[in-house]
Amino acid sequence: MSGETTLWPLLLLAALVIALGAALAGQIRQRNALRDWLAAPELQTIPDGSGAWREIFSRLQALRKQERRQQFELGNALERFRLTIQALPAGVMLLDGQLRIVWLNDAACRHFALDAARDPGTLVSQLIRQSEFQQLAAAYRAHPSRQSAQLRVAGNDGERVLSVILIPFSEGETLLVSTDVTEQVRTETIRRDFIANVSHELRTPLTVISGFLEQFDTATPPTGEAARAFIRLMAEQAERMKRLIADLLTLSRLENSELPPSDETVDIAALVAALRTEALALSAGQHTIETAELSDAKLRGSADELRSAFGNLIFNAVRYTPAGGRITLAWRIVDGQPTFSVTDTGIGIAAEHIPRLTERFYRVDKGRATASGGTGLGLAIVKHVLARHGGRLEITSVPGRGSTFTCRFPVERSV
Ligand code: ADP
C-alpha cells in the first residue's frame, strides 16, 4: 500500500512531462510549418493550425488574400495606364537623366522610326539626328525646363512636321511628347498664301485704275478718244475685281453652307443647254460648241452649285481654245455613275501642272489666264462643288491638242 502511495506522484509527474512534451512538440511542428510557409508564402499551401495557431494562420491567410487582391488591382491599373499611353495619338518617351530612352509608346516609334525593343538604353540624340532636335536637347540639358521645337521628318507618305516638347519629370527623368502637326502647318501655310494671293490679285487692278485716275488729275487731262480708252481700261479692271470678289464669295459660301440637298433634283440636260447658249455668246462665233450626248437622268443636288461648276469648265474650254476649235459637252451615265464632261481642242495642259490645277490661284500661264478674264479660282470652285456632291474631277490633257474635264458623281445621286 505504501509502495503504491509513493508511485502516484511519480506517475503524475511522468504524465505531466509527456503531456508537456507532446504540447511542445505540437507547438514546434506548427512553428516549423509557419517558418516553411513563410519561405514560400502561397495561399494554397498555408498550414492548417490548431488552437491559437489556427487563428494566426487564418489571419495570415486573410492578409495574404488582401495582398494578392491589391497586387492584382495594381497590376490592372498599371496595364490600363500602359494601354492608355499606347493608345494616345501623341508620341510619349520616358528618358533618364542622361536622356537615354527608358520606354516609348507606339506613336513615338512611328514618329521617329524607332523600335520599342531595340532602342531603349540608347541616347535619344543619337536616334533623332535632326539639327533642330540636337539644338533642343542641348538647350534642355543646359536648362532642364519645358522646351519645344518643330522637326521635319521623313514619313511613309512624304515629309511630316512634328511638334516635340521636352518636359522635366520626376527624379531627373524627362518626358518627350511628340505630336504630328503636318495638317495644321499645311492649313496655316495655305491660309497665309491665300491672303497674300487675294491681296495681290486685288491690288493689281486697283494700281492700274489709280494710275489712270492720276492721268486725269493733271493740268492736261486726257480728252476725246484717249479719255474714252482710259475709261474703258479702268472699267475692265473694275470688272476683274468684281469677278474676283464674286468667286471669293462663292468659295466662302461653299465652305460655310450646309451640304447640298439630296432630295432636290436638277435637270442637267436643261442646265447644260442653257450653259451652251452662254458659251456661244462668250465664244462670239469663234468655236464650234456641240453636245455629244445629253441623258435625261437628273442629279440630286444644288442647281446653283452645279451651274457654277459646269459653267466654269465650259467657259474655261472657250477661253483656252483658240478660234476655230471645237468644244464637246456630254452628260451620260457611265457604269451607273452620272458623268458630265467637257472636251476641247485647245492649248492643253502639261502633265506636271494637272495635279495642282484645282489649287486656288494656280495658273499654268498667268499672263494668258488673266488676259482671258480668269480669276484663278474657277477650278477650286469646281473641286469644292464636286466634293460636296460626293463626286470627283478627272483631267486628261495633251499639250497643243486639247483637254477633257470629267465630273463623276456617285450612283446614288442619279435619279
Ligand atoms: P483661271 O481663272 O485662271 O482660268 P481656273 O481655276 O479656272 O483659273 O483654271 C486654272 C488654270 O488651269 C488656268 O489658269 C489654266 O492655266 C488651266 N486651265 C483650265 N482649264 C483649261 C483648259 N480647258 N485648257 C487648258 N488649260 C486650262
Short mmCIF file of C-alpha atoms and ligand atoms in Angstrom, two decimals:
data_model
loop_
_atom_site.label_atom_id
_atom_site.label_comp_id
_atom_site.label_asym_id
_atom_site.label_seq_id
_atom_site.Cartn_x
_atom_site.Cartn_y
_atom_site.Cartn_z
CA MET A 1 0.00 0.00 0.00
CA SER A 2 2.78 2.45 0.96
CA GLY A 3 4.67 1.44 -2.28
CA GLU A 4 1.58 2.43 -4.35
CA THR A 5 1.32 5.72 -2.49
CA THR A 6 4.91 6.68 -3.40
CA LEU A 7 4.40 5.72 -7.10
CA TRP A 8 1.40 8.07 -7.80
CA PRO A 9 3.26 11.35 -7.71
CA LEU A 10 5.92 9.87 -9.96
CA LEU A 11 3.33 8.64 -12.43
CA LEU A 12 1.57 12.01 -12.38
CA LEU A 13 4.85 13.77 -12.97
CA ALA A 14 5.68 11.44 -15.85
CA ALA A 15 2.22 12.02 -17.38
CA LEU A 16 2.69 15.78 -17.00
CA VAL A 17 6.12 15.61 -18.65
CA ILE A 18 4.70 13.52 -21.53
CA ALA A 19 1.75 15.92 -21.97
CA LEU A 20 4.03 18.96 -21.87
CA GLY A 21 6.42 17.29 -24.29
CA ALA A 22 3.56 16.46 -26.67
CA ALA A 23 2.24 20.04 -26.43
CA LEU A 24 5.73 21.47 -27.02
CA ALA A 25 6.28 19.14 -29.98
CA GLY A 26 2.93 20.34 -31.42
CA GLN A 27 3.99 23.99 -30.99
CA ILE A 28 7.39 23.29 -32.61
CA ARG A 29 5.66 21.49 -35.51
CA GLN A 30 3.31 24.44 -36.10
CA ARG A 31 6.18 26.94 -35.74
CA ASN A 32 8.22 24.95 -38.32
CA ALA A 33 5.21 24.81 -40.59
CA LEU A 34 4.91 28.61 -40.28
CA ARG A 35 8.63 29.03 -40.97
CA ASP A 36 8.46 26.75 -44.04
CA TRP A 37 5.37 28.54 -45.34
CA LEU A 38 6.94 31.99 -44.87
CA ALA A 39 9.84 30.82 -47.08
CA ALA A 40 7.32 30.40 -49.96
CA PRO A 41 4.06 32.05 -48.89
CA GLU A 42 1.48 30.57 -51.29
CA LEU A 43 -2.22 30.79 -50.49
CA GLN A 44 -2.84 27.12 -51.35
CA THR A 45 -0.11 25.81 -49.01
CA ILE A 46 -0.97 27.83 -45.91
CA PRO A 47 -0.79 25.38 -42.92
CA ASP A 48 -3.93 24.28 -41.17
CA GLY A 49 -3.13 25.05 -37.48
CA SER A 50 -4.92 24.29 -34.27
CA GLY A 51 -5.70 26.39 -31.20
CA ALA A 52 -4.14 29.86 -31.20
CA TRP A 53 -2.15 28.84 -34.33
CA ARG A 54 -5.41 28.31 -36.22
CA GLU A 55 -6.26 31.97 -35.58
CA ILE A 56 -2.75 33.11 -36.59
CA PHE A 57 -2.89 31.07 -39.81
CA SER A 58 -6.35 32.25 -40.74
CA ARG A 59 -5.30 35.89 -40.12
CA LEU A 60 -2.23 35.28 -42.31
CA GLN A 61 -4.45 33.78 -44.96
CA ALA A 62 -6.73 36.86 -44.91
CA LEU A 63 -3.71 39.20 -45.10
CA ARG A 64 -2.23 37.21 -47.98
CA LYS A 65 -5.55 37.26 -49.85
CA GLN A 66 -5.81 41.03 -49.37
CA GLU A 67 -2.23 41.48 -50.59
CA ARG A 68 -2.99 39.31 -53.64
CA ARG A 69 -6.07 41.41 -54.44
CA GLN A 70 -4.12 44.66 -54.10
CA GLN A 71 -1.34 43.28 -56.31
CA PHE A 72 -3.91 42.28 -58.89
CA GLU A 73 -5.61 45.68 -58.80
CA LEU A 74 -2.27 47.49 -59.03
CA GLY A 75 -1.22 45.28 -61.93
CA ASN A 76 -4.54 46.00 -63.63
CA ALA A 77 -4.23 49.75 -63.09
CA LEU A 78 -0.65 49.72 -64.45
CA GLU A 79 -1.71 47.74 -67.52
CA ARG A 80 -4.64 50.10 -68.15
CA PHE A 81 -2.28 53.07 -67.79
CA ARG A 82 0.20 51.48 -70.23
CA LEU A 83 -2.59 50.75 -72.74
CA THR A 84 -3.88 54.33 -72.39
CA ILE A 85 -0.46 55.77 -73.19
CA GLN A 86 -0.12 53.29 -76.08
CA ALA A 87 -3.47 54.40 -77.48
CA LEU A 88 -2.58 58.13 -77.42
CA PRO A 89 -2.11 59.69 -80.85
CA ALA A 90 0.82 61.62 -79.33
CA GLY A 91 4.24 60.02 -79.09
CA VAL A 92 5.44 59.60 -75.48
CA MET A 93 9.01 58.70 -74.45
CA LEU A 94 10.41 58.43 -70.95
CA LEU A 95 14.08 59.48 -70.84
CA ASP A 96 16.55 59.04 -67.97
CA GLY A 97 18.88 61.71 -66.53
CA GLN A 98 21.28 61.29 -69.48
CA LEU A 99 18.37 61.49 -71.97
CA ARG A 100 18.60 57.75 -72.70
CA ILE A 101 15.33 56.15 -73.77
CA VAL A 102 13.70 54.19 -70.92
CA TRP A 103 10.33 53.49 -72.52
CA LEU A 104 8.38 54.69 -75.57
CA ASN A 105 4.89 54.17 -76.97
CA ASP A 106 3.84 53.07 -80.47
CA ALA A 107 3.21 56.61 -81.73
CA ALA A 108 6.76 57.65 -80.71
CA CYS A 109 8.12 54.61 -82.61
CA ARG A 110 6.12 55.67 -85.68
CA HIS A 111 7.07 59.34 -85.45
CA PHE A 112 10.84 58.72 -85.26
CA ALA A 113 11.07 55.27 -86.93
CA LEU A 114 12.25 53.73 -83.63
CA ASP A 115 11.96 50.21 -82.24
CA ALA A 116 10.42 49.69 -78.77
CA ALA A 117 12.50 46.52 -78.22
CA ARG A 118 15.87 47.67 -79.64
CA ASP A 119 16.15 51.36 -78.80
CA PRO A 120 15.65 51.67 -75.01
CA GLY A 121 19.06 52.32 -73.41
CA THR A 122 20.27 54.49 -76.32
CA LEU A 123 20.78 58.26 -76.09
CA VAL A 124 17.78 59.86 -77.78
CA SER A 125 20.01 62.40 -79.58
CA GLN A 126 21.79 59.51 -81.31
CA LEU A 127 18.49 58.35 -82.76
CA ILE A 128 16.84 61.68 -83.61
CA ARG A 129 19.52 63.34 -85.73
CA GLN A 130 17.70 66.48 -86.98
CA SER A 131 19.68 69.62 -86.14
CA GLU A 132 16.53 71.24 -84.63
CA PHE A 133 16.34 68.34 -82.16
CA GLN A 134 20.07 68.48 -81.37
CA GLN A 135 19.67 72.18 -80.53
CA LEU A 136 16.58 71.47 -78.44
CA ALA A 137 18.35 68.69 -76.50
CA ALA A 138 21.41 70.91 -75.90
CA ALA A 139 19.25 73.81 -74.68
CA TYR A 140 17.29 71.41 -72.43
CA ARG A 141 20.47 69.96 -70.93
CA ALA A 142 21.68 73.49 -70.14
CA HIS A 143 18.29 74.47 -68.61
CA PRO A 144 16.08 71.47 -67.88
CA SER A 145 12.72 73.22 -68.23
CA ARG A 146 9.77 72.66 -70.58
CA GLN A 147 11.04 73.42 -74.11
CA SER A 148 9.70 72.71 -77.59
CA ALA A 149 10.67 72.69 -81.27
CA GLN A 150 9.25 71.70 -84.65
CA LEU A 151 11.02 68.97 -86.64
CA ARG A 152 10.60 67.80 -90.20
CA VAL A 153 10.88 64.03 -90.51
CA ALA A 154 10.52 61.63 -93.42
CA GLY A 155 7.23 59.71 -93.18
CA ASN A 156 5.77 56.88 -95.23
CA ASP A 157 3.68 59.36 -97.21
CA GLY A 158 6.16 62.22 -97.52
CA GLU A 159 7.58 64.73 -95.10
CA ARG A 160 5.78 65.13 -91.75
CA VAL A 161 6.07 68.00 -89.28
CA LEU A 162 6.33 67.05 -85.61
CA SER A 163 5.98 69.32 -82.61
CA VAL A 164 8.33 67.99 -79.91
CA ILE A 165 8.18 69.02 -76.24
CA LEU A 166 10.68 68.07 -73.53
CA ILE A 167 9.19 68.15 -70.03
CA PRO A 168 11.13 67.59 -66.77
CA PHE A 169 9.63 64.58 -65.00
CA SER A 170 10.15 63.01 -61.57
CA GLU A 171 13.65 62.20 -60.23
CA GLY A 172 15.71 63.74 -63.00
CA GLU A 173 13.77 61.94 -65.73
CA THR A 174 12.33 63.64 -68.80
CA LEU A 175 9.19 63.16 -70.85
CA LEU A 176 9.42 63.68 -74.61
CA VAL A 177 5.99 64.26 -76.17
CA SER A 178 5.67 64.42 -79.97
CA THR A 179 2.57 65.48 -81.93
CA ASP A 180 2.03 65.26 -85.69
CA VAL A 181 1.17 68.84 -86.76
CA THR A 182 1.62 68.31 -90.53
CA GLU A 183 -2.04 69.12 -91.27
CA GLN A 184 -2.11 72.25 -89.09
CA VAL A 185 1.10 73.56 -90.67
CA ARG A 186 -0.25 72.83 -94.15
CA THR A 187 -3.58 74.56 -93.45
CA GLU A 188 -1.80 77.53 -91.92
CA THR A 189 0.50 77.82 -94.97
CA ILE A 190 -2.50 77.62 -97.34
CA ARG A 191 -4.32 80.30 -95.33
CA ARG A 192 -1.29 82.61 -95.36
CA ASP A 193 -0.67 82.08 -99.10
CA PHE A 194 -4.35 82.64 -99.80
CA ILE A 195 -4.43 86.01 -98.01
CA ALA A 196 -1.21 87.07 -99.78
CA ASN A 197 -2.66 85.99 -103.15
CA VAL A 198 -6.02 87.73 -102.66
CA SER A 199 -4.27 90.95 -101.62
CA HIS A 200 -2.03 90.77 -104.66
CA GLU A 201 -4.90 89.94 -107.04
CA LEU A 202 -6.94 92.90 -105.78
CA ARG A 203 -4.03 95.31 -105.70
CA THR A 204 -3.08 94.77 -109.35
CA PRO A 205 -6.31 96.14 -110.92
CA LEU A 206 -6.50 98.87 -108.26
CA THR A 207 -2.97 100.02 -109.17
CA VAL A 208 -3.99 100.19 -112.83
CA ILE A 209 -7.15 102.17 -112.02
CA SER A 210 -5.39 104.64 -109.73
CA GLY A 211 -2.62 105.09 -112.35
CA PHE A 212 -5.22 106.12 -114.95
CA LEU A 213 -7.05 108.33 -112.47
CA GLU A 214 -3.78 110.21 -111.84
CA GLN A 215 -3.65 110.99 -115.54
CA PHE A 216 -6.98 112.78 -115.19
CA ASP A 217 -5.67 114.78 -112.23
CA THR A 218 -3.07 116.73 -114.20
CA ALA A 219 -3.00 120.14 -115.87
CA THR A 220 -3.71 118.46 -119.23
CA PRO A 221 -6.11 115.57 -118.58
CA PRO A 222 -6.78 113.19 -121.50
CA THR A 223 -9.77 114.06 -123.61
CA GLY A 224 -11.71 112.61 -126.53
CA GLU A 225 -10.71 109.13 -127.72
CA ALA A 226 -7.75 108.90 -125.28
CA ALA A 227 -10.05 109.60 -122.32
CA ARG A 228 -12.56 107.00 -123.55
CA ALA A 229 -9.78 104.41 -123.93
CA PHE A 230 -8.59 105.09 -120.36
CA ILE A 231 -12.12 104.81 -119.00
CA ARG A 232 -12.63 101.53 -120.90
CA LEU A 233 -9.44 100.09 -119.39
CA MET A 234 -10.46 101.21 -115.91
CA ALA A 235 -13.89 99.60 -116.37
CA GLU A 236 -12.17 96.33 -117.42
CA GLN A 237 -10.08 96.35 -114.25
CA ALA A 238 -13.13 97.12 -112.12
CA GLU A 239 -14.89 94.22 -113.81
CA ARG A 240 -11.93 91.96 -112.99
CA MET A 241 -12.16 92.95 -109.33
CA LYS A 242 -15.90 92.28 -109.34
CA ARG A 243 -15.34 88.78 -110.82
CA LEU A 244 -12.66 88.02 -108.25
CA ILE A 245 -14.88 89.13 -105.37
CA ALA A 246 -17.82 87.13 -106.77
CA ASP A 247 -15.63 83.98 -106.94
CA LEU A 248 -14.32 84.59 -103.42
CA LEU A 249 -17.89 84.89 -102.14
CA THR A 250 -18.85 81.68 -103.97
CA LEU A 251 -15.95 79.82 -102.37
CA SER A 252 -16.80 81.18 -98.94
CA ARG A 253 -20.46 80.12 -99.37
CA LEU A 254 -19.31 76.63 -100.44
CA GLU A 255 -17.16 76.37 -97.33
CA ASN A 256 -19.73 77.68 -94.90
CA SER A 257 -23.11 76.46 -96.12
CA GLU A 258 -24.88 73.18 -95.44
CA LEU A 259 -24.24 70.28 -97.79
CA PRO A 260 -26.36 70.31 -100.98
CA PRO A 261 -29.79 68.69 -100.58
CA SER A 262 -30.19 65.11 -101.77
CA ASP A 263 -33.98 65.44 -102.11
CA GLU A 264 -33.80 68.17 -104.79
CA THR A 265 -33.24 67.07 -108.36
CA VAL A 266 -31.53 69.10 -111.06
CA ASP A 267 -32.41 68.79 -114.75
CA ILE A 268 -28.82 68.61 -116.04
CA ALA A 269 -29.80 68.39 -119.73
CA ALA A 270 -31.62 71.74 -119.43
CA LEU A 271 -28.76 73.21 -117.40
CA VAL A 272 -26.14 72.17 -119.98
CA ALA A 273 -28.29 73.53 -122.84
CA ALA A 274 -28.53 76.91 -121.06
CA LEU A 275 -24.80 76.99 -120.37
CA ARG A 276 -24.09 76.13 -124.02
CA THR A 277 -26.05 79.23 -125.08
CA GLU A 278 -23.98 81.37 -122.70
CA ALA A 279 -20.77 79.75 -124.00
CA LEU A 280 -21.78 80.55 -127.60
CA ALA A 281 -22.18 84.19 -126.58
CA LEU A 282 -18.72 84.17 -124.93
CA SER A 283 -17.17 82.48 -127.96
CA ALA A 284 -18.77 85.05 -130.29
CA GLY A 285 -18.81 82.56 -133.15
CA GLN A 286 -15.15 81.57 -132.82
CA HIS A 287 -15.76 77.95 -131.74
CA THR A 288 -17.99 75.03 -132.53
CA ILE A 289 -19.78 74.07 -129.33
CA GLU A 290 -21.74 70.82 -129.53
CA THR A 291 -23.41 68.34 -127.19
CA ALA A 292 -22.36 64.73 -127.81
CA GLU A 293 -24.91 63.17 -125.52
CA LEU A 294 -27.49 64.58 -123.13
CA SER A 295 -29.00 61.87 -120.94
CA ASP A 296 -32.37 62.65 -119.37
CA ALA A 297 -31.04 61.43 -115.99
CA LYS A 298 -31.46 64.01 -113.26
CA LEU A 299 -28.97 64.63 -110.48
CA ARG A 300 -29.72 65.07 -106.79
CA GLY A 301 -28.06 68.26 -105.54
CA SER A 302 -27.90 72.02 -105.72
CA ALA A 303 -28.76 73.60 -109.10
CA ASP A 304 -26.83 76.81 -108.28
CA GLU A 305 -23.66 74.97 -107.33
CA LEU A 306 -23.77 72.64 -110.35
CA ARG A 307 -24.40 75.60 -112.69
CA SER A 308 -21.35 77.31 -111.22
CA ALA A 309 -19.13 74.20 -111.55
CA PHE A 310 -20.19 73.14 -115.07
CA GLY A 311 -20.19 76.80 -116.20
CA ASN A 312 -16.57 77.23 -115.07
CA LEU A 313 -15.49 74.13 -117.03
CA ILE A 314 -17.37 75.16 -120.20
CA PHE A 315 -16.18 78.78 -120.12
CA ASN A 316 -12.58 77.64 -119.46
CA ALA A 317 -12.83 75.46 -122.58
CA VAL A 318 -13.86 78.53 -124.59
CA ARG A 319 -11.12 80.70 -123.05
CA TYR A 320 -8.31 78.17 -123.52
CA THR A 321 -9.26 77.06 -127.04
CA PRO A 322 -8.02 79.16 -129.95
CA ALA A 323 -10.50 80.35 -132.57
CA GLY A 324 -11.68 77.57 -134.87
CA GLY A 325 -11.54 74.96 -132.11
CA ARG A 326 -14.27 72.52 -131.07
CA ILE A 327 -15.84 72.06 -127.66
CA THR A 328 -17.92 68.98 -126.88
CA LEU A 329 -20.26 68.66 -123.89
CA ALA A 330 -21.62 65.31 -122.69
CA TRP A 331 -23.96 64.24 -119.89
CA ARG A 332 -24.19 60.47 -119.66
CA ILE A 333 -24.35 57.52 -117.29
CA VAL A 334 -21.05 55.59 -117.27
CA ASP A 335 -21.05 52.33 -115.24
CA GLY A 336 -24.10 53.64 -113.40
CA GLN A 337 -22.32 56.88 -112.49
CA PRO A 338 -23.76 60.20 -113.68
CA THR A 339 -20.91 61.83 -115.62
CA PHE A 340 -20.52 65.29 -117.14
CA SER A 341 -17.57 66.03 -119.42
CA VAL A 342 -16.20 68.93 -121.43
CA THR A 343 -13.69 68.18 -124.18
CA ASP A 344 -11.87 70.90 -126.06
CA THR A 345 -9.30 71.06 -128.84
CA GLY A 346 -7.49 73.87 -127.03
CA ILE A 347 -3.98 74.62 -125.83
CA GLY A 348 -3.88 71.63 -123.45
CA ILE A 349 -2.00 71.35 -120.15
CA ALA A 350 1.41 69.76 -119.47
CA ALA A 351 1.18 66.75 -117.13
CA GLU A 352 3.15 68.34 -114.28
CA HIS A 353 0.53 71.09 -113.85
CA ILE A 354 -2.53 68.83 -113.73
CA PRO A 355 -2.36 67.80 -110.02
CA ARG A 356 -2.16 71.49 -108.98
CA LEU A 357 -4.84 72.99 -111.22
CA THR A 358 -7.55 73.00 -108.53
CA GLU A 359 -5.37 74.95 -106.08
CA ARG A 360 -6.59 78.49 -105.57
CA PHE A 361 -4.86 80.98 -107.91
CA TYR A 362 -2.80 78.28 -109.61
CA ARG A 363 -2.42 79.09 -113.29
CA VAL A 364 -0.28 77.46 -115.94
CA ASP A 365 0.33 80.73 -117.73
CA LYS A 366 -0.55 83.66 -115.51
CA GLY A 367 -0.49 86.34 -118.25
CA ARG A 368 -2.75 84.37 -120.54
CA ALA A 369 -5.19 83.38 -117.79
CA THR A 370 -5.57 86.97 -116.57
CA ALA A 371 -5.88 88.35 -120.09
CA SER A 372 -8.72 85.94 -120.81
CA GLY A 373 -10.60 87.14 -117.72
CA GLY A 374 -9.73 84.34 -115.32
CA THR A 375 -9.68 84.76 -111.57
CA GLY A 376 -7.63 81.63 -110.85
CA LEU A 377 -10.46 80.34 -108.65
CA GLY A 378 -12.65 78.55 -111.23
CA LEU A 379 -11.31 75.01 -110.79
CA ALA A 380 -11.10 75.44 -107.00
CA ILE A 381 -14.85 76.15 -107.08
CA VAL A 382 -15.42 73.10 -109.34
CA LYS A 383 -13.50 70.84 -106.95
CA HIS A 384 -15.46 72.13 -103.95
CA VAL A 385 -18.85 71.69 -105.61
CA LEU A 386 -18.00 68.15 -106.71
CA ALA A 387 -16.71 67.18 -103.25
CA ARG A 388 -19.96 68.49 -101.72
CA HIS A 389 -21.90 66.22 -104.12
CA GLY A 390 -19.68 63.20 -103.40
CA GLY A 391 -18.19 63.48 -106.89
CA ARG A 392 -14.67 63.95 -108.25
CA LEU A 393 -12.91 65.73 -111.10
CA GLU A 394 -10.68 63.93 -113.59
CA ILE A 395 -8.47 65.85 -116.00
CA THR A 396 -6.75 64.43 -119.06
CA SER A 397 -4.87 66.62 -121.46
CA VAL A 398 -2.31 66.66 -124.26
CA PRO A 399 -0.44 69.97 -124.69
CA GLY A 400 -1.28 71.52 -128.05
CA ARG A 401 -4.12 69.02 -128.66
CA GLY A 402 -6.73 69.71 -126.01
CA SER A 403 -8.17 68.63 -122.68
CA THR A 404 -11.08 66.73 -121.16
CA PHE A 405 -12.50 67.66 -117.76
CA THR A 406 -14.80 64.94 -116.40
CA CYS A 407 -17.07 65.19 -113.34
CA ARG A 408 -18.09 61.80 -111.94
CA PHE A 409 -20.91 61.54 -109.40
CA PRO A 410 -21.84 58.60 -107.18
CA VAL A 411 -24.57 56.23 -108.43
CA GLU A 412 -26.93 57.29 -105.57
CA ARG A 413 -27.02 60.89 -106.90
CA SER A 414 -28.68 59.74 -110.12
CA VAL A 415 -32.47 59.88 -110.49
P1 ADP B 1 -8.49 80.70 -114.38
O1 ADP B 1 -9.45 81.68 -113.88
O2 ADP B 1 -7.08 81.18 -114.37
O3 ADP B 1 -8.91 80.07 -115.64
P2 ADP B 1 -9.08 78.15 -113.21
O4 ADP B 1 -9.04 77.72 -111.80
O5 ADP B 1 -10.40 78.07 -113.89
O6 ADP B 1 -8.49 79.60 -113.22
O7 ADP B 1 -8.04 77.29 -114.02
C1 ADP B 1 -6.74 77.17 -113.53
C2 ADP B 1 -5.74 77.04 -114.68
O8 ADP B 1 -5.97 75.80 -115.34
C3 ADP B 1 -5.89 78.09 -115.74
O9 ADP B 1 -5.17 79.25 -115.41
C4 ADP B 1 -5.32 77.39 -116.94
O10 ADP B 1 -3.91 77.50 -116.93
C5 ADP B 1 -5.67 75.93 -116.71
N1 ADP B 1 -6.87 75.52 -117.47
C6 ADP B 1 -8.14 75.42 -117.02
N2 ADP B 1 -8.98 74.96 -117.96
C7 ADP B 1 -8.22 74.72 -119.05
C8 ADP B 1 -8.47 74.23 -120.37
N3 ADP B 1 -9.70 73.85 -120.75
N4 ADP B 1 -7.44 74.13 -121.22
C9 ADP B 1 -6.19 74.48 -120.84
N5 ADP B 1 -5.88 74.96 -119.62
C10 ADP B 1 -6.87 75.09 -118.73
#
